[in-house]
mmCIF file of C-alpha atoms in Angstrom:
data_model
loop_
_atom_site.group_PDB
_atom_site.id
_atom_site.type_symbol
_atom_site.label_atom_id
_atom_site.label_comp_id
_atom_site.label_asym_id
_atom_site.label_seq_id
_atom_site.Cartn_x
_atom_site.Cartn_y
_atom_site.Cartn_z
ATOM 1 C CA MET D 25 0.066 -0.121 -0.077
ATOM 2 C CA ILE D 26 3.013 2.835 0.859
ATOM 3 C CA ARG D 27 4.449 1.766 -1.980
ATOM 4 C CA GLY D 28 1.204 2.281 -4.317
ATOM 5 C CA LYS D 29 0.839 5.932 -2.839
ATOM 6 C CA ASP D 30 4.366 6.664 -3.221
ATOM 7 C CA MET D 31 4.274 5.611 -6.903
ATOM 8 C CA ALA D 32 0.811 7.859 -7.205
ATOM 9 C CA ILE D 33 2.196 10.978 -5.394
ATOM 10 C CA SER D 34 5.648 10.466 -7.581
ATOM 11 C CA LEU D 35 3.109 10.477 -10.983
ATOM 12 C CA LEU D 36 1.715 13.193 -9.860
ATOM 13 C CA ALA D 37 4.577 15.423 -9.342
ATOM 14 C CA VAL D 38 6.310 14.008 -12.844
ATOM 15 C CA GLY D 39 2.633 15.094 -14.547
ATOM 16 C CA THR D 40 2.683 17.984 -12.925
ATOM 17 C CA ALA D 41 6.204 19.088 -14.101
ATOM 18 C CA ALA D 42 5.371 18.040 -17.022
ATOM 19 C CA VAL D 43 2.361 19.700 -17.350
ATOM 20 C CA ALA D 44 4.383 22.900 -16.198
ATOM 21 C CA GLY D 45 7.307 22.629 -18.859
ATOM 22 C CA TYR D 46 4.547 22.419 -21.675
ATOM 23 C CA VAL D 47 2.864 25.420 -20.678
ATOM 24 C CA LEU D 48 6.123 27.493 -20.662
ATOM 25 C CA ARG D 49 7.368 26.099 -23.507
ATOM 26 C CA SER D 50 4.168 26.643 -25.767
ATOM 27 C CA GLU D 51 4.286 30.290 -24.402
ATOM 28 C CA ARG D 52 7.869 31.257 -25.200
ATOM 29 C CA SER D 53 7.443 29.462 -28.645
ATOM 30 C CA ARG D 54 4.300 31.588 -29.512
ATOM 31 C CA SER D 55 6.102 34.976 -28.519
ATOM 32 C CA ARG D 56 8.845 33.749 -30.471
ATOM 33 C CA THR D 57 7.655 32.772 -33.724
ATOM 34 C CA SER D 58 5.100 35.846 -33.542
ATOM 35 C CA ARG D 59 7.895 38.037 -34.302
ATOM 36 C CA SER D 60 9.326 38.950 -37.445
ATOM 37 C CA LYS D 61 11.499 41.465 -38.723
ATOM 38 C CA ALA D 62 11.895 44.086 -41.673
ATOM 39 C CA ASP D 63 14.762 45.681 -42.862
ATOM 40 C CA LEU D 64 14.268 49.261 -44.207
ATOM 41 C CA GLY D 65 16.734 50.713 -46.544
ATOM 42 C CA ALA D 66 17.524 53.746 -48.071
ATOM 43 C CA ARG D 67 20.144 55.888 -50.118
ATOM 44 C CA LEU D 68 20.464 58.731 -52.427
ATOM 45 C CA VAL D 69 20.229 59.224 -55.870
ATOM 46 C CA GLY D 70 20.883 61.579 -58.397
ATOM 47 C CA PRO D 71 17.935 62.817 -60.666
ATOM 48 C CA GLU D 72 19.808 60.572 -63.695
ATOM 49 C CA ASP D 73 19.751 57.571 -61.778
ATOM 50 C CA VAL D 74 16.174 57.764 -61.847
ATOM 51 C CA PRO D 75 14.641 55.186 -64.584
ATOM 52 C CA ASP D 76 12.405 56.904 -66.891
ATOM 53 C CA ASP D 77 9.482 54.508 -66.110
ATOM 54 C CA ALA D 78 9.847 55.138 -62.233
ATOM 55 C CA THR D 79 7.168 56.833 -60.611
ATOM 56 C CA VAL D 80 8.765 59.800 -57.785
ATOM 57 C CA VAL D 81 6.613 59.750 -54.484
ATOM 58 C CA ASP D 82 7.012 62.865 -52.218
ATOM 59 C CA ALA D 83 7.921 62.323 -49.164
ATOM 60 C CA THR D 84 4.880 63.898 -47.559
ATOM 61 C CA ALA D 85 2.745 61.428 -49.296
ATOM 62 C CA GLU D 86 0.416 59.921 -47.046
ATOM 63 C CA ARG D 87 0.657 56.224 -47.770
ATOM 64 C CA LEU D 88 4.384 56.839 -47.213
ATOM 65 C CA GLY D 89 3.594 57.965 -43.679
ATOM 66 C CA GLU D 90 1.904 54.893 -42.894
ATOM 67 C CA ILE D 91 4.803 52.275 -43.277
ATOM 68 C CA PRO D 92 6.612 52.145 -40.170
ATOM 69 C CA GLY D 93 10.290 53.573 -40.285
ATOM 70 C CA ALA D 94 9.711 54.761 -43.540
ATOM 71 C CA ARG D 95 10.135 58.501 -42.848
ATOM 72 C CA ARG D 96 13.357 57.423 -40.404
ATOM 73 C CA ALA D 97 14.735 55.735 -43.057
ATOM 74 C CA LEU D 98 14.655 58.387 -45.714
ATOM 75 C CA ASP D 99 15.578 61.279 -42.419
ATOM 76 C CA ARG D 100 18.598 59.025 -42.137
ATOM 77 C CA ALA D 101 20.119 58.928 -45.309
ATOM 78 C CA VAL D 102 19.267 62.472 -46.158
ATOM 79 C CA ARG D 103 21.252 63.332 -42.788
ATOM 80 C CA ASN D 104 24.346 60.836 -43.827
ATOM 81 C CA GLY D 105 24.391 61.623 -47.562
ATOM 82 C CA ALA D 106 24.304 58.057 -47.997
ATOM 83 C CA ARG D 107 24.863 57.100 -51.644
ATOM 84 C CA ASP D 108 27.710 54.780 -51.097
ATOM 85 C CA GLU D 109 25.536 52.867 -48.877
ATOM 86 C CA TRP D 110 22.315 51.866 -48.121
ATOM 87 C CA GLU D 111 21.136 53.736 -44.210
ATOM 88 C CA HIS D 112 19.075 50.811 -42.410
ATOM 89 C CA ILE D 113 15.998 50.880 -40.082
ATOM 90 C CA THR D 114 15.053 47.205 -38.514
ATOM 91 C CA LEU D 115 11.795 47.010 -37.091
ATOM 92 C CA GLU D 116 11.107 44.060 -35.270
ATOM 93 C CA GLN D 117 7.841 43.687 -33.927
ATOM 94 C CA ASP D 118 4.405 41.323 -34.816
ATOM 95 C CA GLY D 119 3.865 42.372 -38.278
ATOM 96 C CA ALA D 120 7.211 43.533 -39.194
ATOM 97 C CA TRP D 121 7.306 41.444 -42.191
ATOM 98 C CA SER D 122 4.488 43.136 -43.896
ATOM 99 C CA VAL D 123 6.198 46.256 -44.506
ATOM 100 C CA VAL D 124 7.937 44.912 -47.334
ATOM 101 C CA ASP D 125 4.191 43.609 -48.501
ATOM 102 C CA ARG D 126 3.153 47.052 -47.911
ATOM 103 C CA ILE D 127 5.979 49.328 -49.636
ATOM 104 C CA ARG D 128 5.658 46.970 -52.729
ATOM 105 C CA GLN D 129 1.970 47.062 -52.681
ATOM 106 C CA SER D 130 0.927 50.183 -51.782
ATOM 107 C CA LEU D 131 3.444 52.611 -53.382
ATOM 108 C CA PRO D 132 4.819 52.550 -56.977
ATOM 109 C CA TYR D 133 7.532 49.756 -56.453
ATOM 110 C CA TYR D 134 10.131 50.129 -59.149
ATOM 111 C CA GLN D 135 11.296 46.292 -60.660
ATOM 112 C CA ASP D 136 14.433 46.678 -62.442
ATOM 113 C CA GLU D 137 13.687 43.992 -64.989
ATOM 114 C CA ASP D 138 16.068 44.597 -67.584
ATOM 115 C CA ASP D 139 19.054 44.655 -64.758
ATOM 116 C CA GLY D 140 19.839 47.978 -66.620
ATOM 117 C CA GLY D 141 21.602 48.916 -62.969
ATOM 118 C CA ALA D 142 18.646 50.667 -61.738
ATOM 119 C CA TYR D 143 17.913 50.332 -58.071
ATOM 120 C CA ASN D 144 14.678 48.420 -57.108
ATOM 121 C CA GLY D 145 12.515 50.305 -54.475
ATOM 122 C CA VAL D 146 10.202 53.150 -53.962
ATOM 123 C CA TYR D 147 11.755 56.764 -55.600
ATOM 124 C CA VAL D 148 11.022 59.634 -53.171
ATOM 125 C CA ARG D 149 11.728 63.216 -53.923
ATOM 126 C CA TYR D 150 12.605 64.349 -50.234
ATOM 127 C CA ASN D 151 13.070 68.220 -50.946
ATOM 128 C CA ASP D 152 15.625 68.719 -53.424
ATOM 129 C CA ARG D 153 16.932 65.067 -53.375
ATOM 130 C CA ILE D 154 16.197 61.705 -54.734
ATOM 131 C CA VAL D 155 15.905 58.644 -52.074
ATOM 132 C CA VAL D 156 15.330 54.815 -53.298
ATOM 133 C CA LEU D 157 13.547 53.319 -50.390
ATOM 134 C CA ASP D 158 13.600 49.809 -50.440
ATOM 135 C CA ALA D 159 12.447 46.908 -47.843
ATOM 136 C CA ILE D 160 13.407 43.366 -47.072
ATOM 137 C CA GLY D 161 11.980 40.997 -44.483
ATOM 138 C CA TRP D 162 12.070 37.566 -43.243
ATOM 139 C CA ALA D 163 10.594 35.288 -40.507
ATOM 140 C CA ARG D 164 12.654 34.659 -37.015
ATOM 141 C CA LEU D 165 12.680 31.122 -36.353
ATOM 142 C CA GLU D 166 14.506 30.267 -33.241
ATOM 143 C CA GLU D 167 13.097 26.488 -33.419
ATOM 144 C CA PRO D 168 12.912 23.660 -36.252
ATOM 145 C CA ILE D 169 9.881 23.893 -37.604
ATOM 146 C CA ARG D 170 8.525 20.414 -36.354
#
C-alpha cells in the first residue's frame, strides 16, 4: 500500500512538472514565432539615376507616412548623405514582415526587369533630393519547424 501511494505521488509530481513545462514552452514558442523583422534601406541617387518609367513619390505622401520606419530611413539617408551605402532601419515587432508587402503593394515600387543597373524600390523626392527606399523582411525562426 505504501508502495502504491509513493508511486501515485511520484506520478502526480512528474505529471505536474510535465504540464508546467509544456505550458511555459508553448508560451515562449508562440512569442518567438509571432515576431518578425523587416529591414528598410534608403539611399540617395542623382536625378539622372531615376529610371524613365519609375514614378517618384513625394516624401509627404500619406501612404508613405503609414509605413513604419519609412520616414526615419529617409531622414537618416539624407542626413548622412548615403550615396555609397544603404542606411538601414530594422523593425522588430509583430507583423514587421508585412512592411515589405506594404511598400511593394501600396506604393509605386520600381522593379528593374532589364538589370540595367537601377535600384529596385520606391523613388522618393525628399526636398531637392531623390532617395530610393526598399525593404526586405525575414521570419525569425528560433526553433526548427516540426
